[in-house]
Amino acid sequence: MESAAVALISHQQNIPFIVIPALSDLAGDGSEISNEADIFGSLAAVNSVDVLVKFVGLLPQYRGSKVQSE
């Protein structure tokens, strides 16, 4: 939901973007034990950073390759 504004403006300006969510606060069925964001929040943040770093490393401009213009 928080990324909806970024998506809208990026789309309007024809700017590529990606969203890598760290954690959803609505996971589970709504019971007290189904949502343990306070327990797993740090792990989710670390995992999101790992995914982002690996993703950026796959981008051609960060591997030393030249990006072809469209």
PDB file of C-alpha atoms in Angstrom:
ATOM      1  CA  MET A   1       0.000   0.000   0.000  1.00  0.00           C
ATOM      2  CA  GLU A   2       2.790   2.447   0.874  1.00  0.00           C
ATOM      3  CA  SER A   3       4.396   1.849  -2.516  1.00  0.00           C
ATOM      4  CA  ALA A   4       1.243   2.736  -4.473  1.00  0.00           C
ATOM      5  CA  ALA A   5       2.225   6.418  -4.772  1.00  0.00           C
ATOM      6  CA  VAL A   6       5.704   5.457  -5.993  1.00  0.00           C
ATOM      7  CA  ALA A   7       4.150   3.105  -8.541  1.00  0.00           C
ATOM      8  CA  LEU A   8       1.744   5.767  -9.788  1.00  0.00           C
ATOM      9  CA  ILE A   9       4.323   8.519 -10.236  1.00  0.00           C
ATOM     10  CA  SER A  10       6.885   6.129 -11.720  1.00  0.00           C
ATOM     11  CA  HIS A  11       4.315   4.883 -14.206  1.00  0.00           C
ATOM     12  CA  GLN A  12       3.247   8.413 -15.130  1.00  0.00           C
ATOM     13  CA  GLN A  13       6.863   9.479 -15.652  1.00  0.00           C
ATOM     14  CA  ASN A  14       7.826   6.235 -17.438  1.00  0.00           C
ATOM     15  CA  ILE A  15      10.461   5.483 -14.789  1.00  0.00           C
ATOM     16  CA  PRO A  16      11.142   1.825 -13.960  1.00  0.00           C
ATOM     17  CA  PHE A  17      10.849   0.889 -10.304  1.00  0.00           C
ATOM     18  CA  ILE A  18      10.735  -2.151  -8.080  1.00  0.00           C
ATOM     19  CA  VAL A  19       9.281  -2.705  -4.627  1.00  0.00           C
ATOM     20  CA  ILE A  20      10.827  -5.235  -2.273  1.00  0.00           C
ATOM     21  CA  PRO A  21       8.582  -5.494   0.777  1.00  0.00           C
ATOM     22  CA  ALA A  22      10.210  -6.510   4.035  1.00  0.00           C
ATOM     23  CA  LEU A  23       7.213  -7.491   6.110  1.00  0.00           C
ATOM     24  CA  SER A  24       3.433  -7.496   5.965  1.00  0.00           C
ATOM     25  CA  ASP A  25       1.526  -6.477   9.056  1.00  0.00           C
ATOM     26  CA  LEU A  26      -1.499  -8.470   7.893  1.00  0.00           C
ATOM     27  CA  ALA A  27       0.082 -11.920   7.721  1.00  0.00           C
ATOM     28  CA  GLY A  28      -1.936 -14.824   9.070  1.00  0.00           C
ATOM     29  CA  ASP A  29      -5.593 -15.077   9.931  1.00  0.00           C
ATOM     30  CA  GLY A  30      -5.795 -12.155  12.331  1.00  0.00           C
ATOM     31  CA  SER A  31      -5.208 -14.061  15.559  1.00  0.00           C
ATOM     32  CA  GLU A  32      -2.664 -12.781  18.074  1.00  0.00           C
ATOM     33  CA  ILE A  33      -0.193 -15.572  17.334  1.00  0.00           C
ATOM     34  CA  SER A  34      -0.447 -15.257  13.543  1.00  0.00           C
ATOM     35  CA  ASN A  35       1.248 -11.860  13.396  1.00  0.00           C
ATOM     36  CA  GLU A  36       4.711 -11.931  14.921  1.00  0.00           C
ATOM     37  CA  ALA A  37       6.167  -8.851  13.237  1.00  0.00           C
ATOM     38  CA  ASP A  38       7.864  -7.817  16.455  1.00  0.00           C
ATOM     39  CA  ILE A  39       9.674 -11.178  16.526  1.00  0.00           C
ATOM     40  CA  PHE A  40      10.566 -11.523  12.839  1.00  0.00           C
ATOM     41  CA  GLY A  41      10.887  -7.852  11.846  1.00  0.00           C
ATOM     42  CA  SER A  42      14.677  -7.779  12.111  1.00  0.00           C
ATOM     43  CA  LEU A  43      15.032 -11.013  10.140  1.00  0.00           C
ATOM     44  CA  ALA A  44      12.696  -9.708   7.436  1.00  0.00           C
ATOM     45  CA  ALA A  45      14.702  -6.487   7.164  1.00  0.00           C
ATOM     46  CA  VAL A  46      17.989  -8.392   6.801  1.00  0.00           C
ATOM     47  CA  ASN A  47      16.457 -10.676   4.170  1.00  0.00           C
ATOM     48  CA  SER A  48      15.123  -7.693   2.210  1.00  0.00           C
ATOM     49  CA  VAL A  49      18.540  -6.049   2.206  1.00  0.00           C
ATOM     50  CA  ASP A  50      20.126  -9.308   1.001  1.00  0.00           C
ATOM     51  CA  VAL A  51      17.632  -9.558  -1.865  1.00  0.00           C
ATOM     52  CA  LEU A  52      18.138  -5.906  -2.818  1.00  0.00           C
ATOM     53  CA  VAL A  53      21.946  -6.170  -2.812  1.00  0.00           C
ATOM     54  CA  LYS A  54      21.846  -9.313  -4.957  1.00  0.00           C
ATOM     55  CA  PHE A  55      19.317  -7.741  -7.333  1.00  0.00           C
ATOM     56  CA  VAL A  56      21.385  -4.583  -7.800  1.00  0.00           C
ATOM     57  CA  GLY A  57      24.447  -6.761  -8.418  1.00  0.00           C
ATOM     58  CA  LEU A  58      22.604  -8.359 -11.339  1.00  0.00           C
ATOM     59  CA  LEU A  59      21.938  -5.036 -13.054  1.00  0.00           C
ATOM     60  CA  PRO A  60      24.278  -4.615 -16.037  1.00  0.00           C
ATOM     61  CA  GLN A  61      25.469  -1.134 -15.090  1.00  0.00           C
ATOM     62  CA  TYR A  62      26.684  -2.472 -11.740  1.00  0.00           C
ATOM     63  CA  ARG A  63      28.505  -5.464 -13.256  1.00  0.00           C
ATOM     64  CA  GLY A  64      30.645  -3.292 -15.481  1.00  0.00           C
ATOM     65  CA  SER A  65      28.610  -4.084 -18.602  1.00  0.00           C
ATOM     66  CA  LYS A  66      27.251  -1.356 -20.828  1.00  0.00           C
ATOM     67  CA  VAL A  67      23.502  -0.825 -20.841  1.00  0.00           C
ATOM     68  CA  GLN A  68      22.051  -0.664 -24.323  1.00  0.00           C
ATOM     69  CA  SER A  69      19.796   2.298 -24.938  1.00  0.00           C
ATOM     70  CA  GLU A  70      16.338   1.680 -26.318  1.00  0.00           C
TER      71      GLU A  70
END
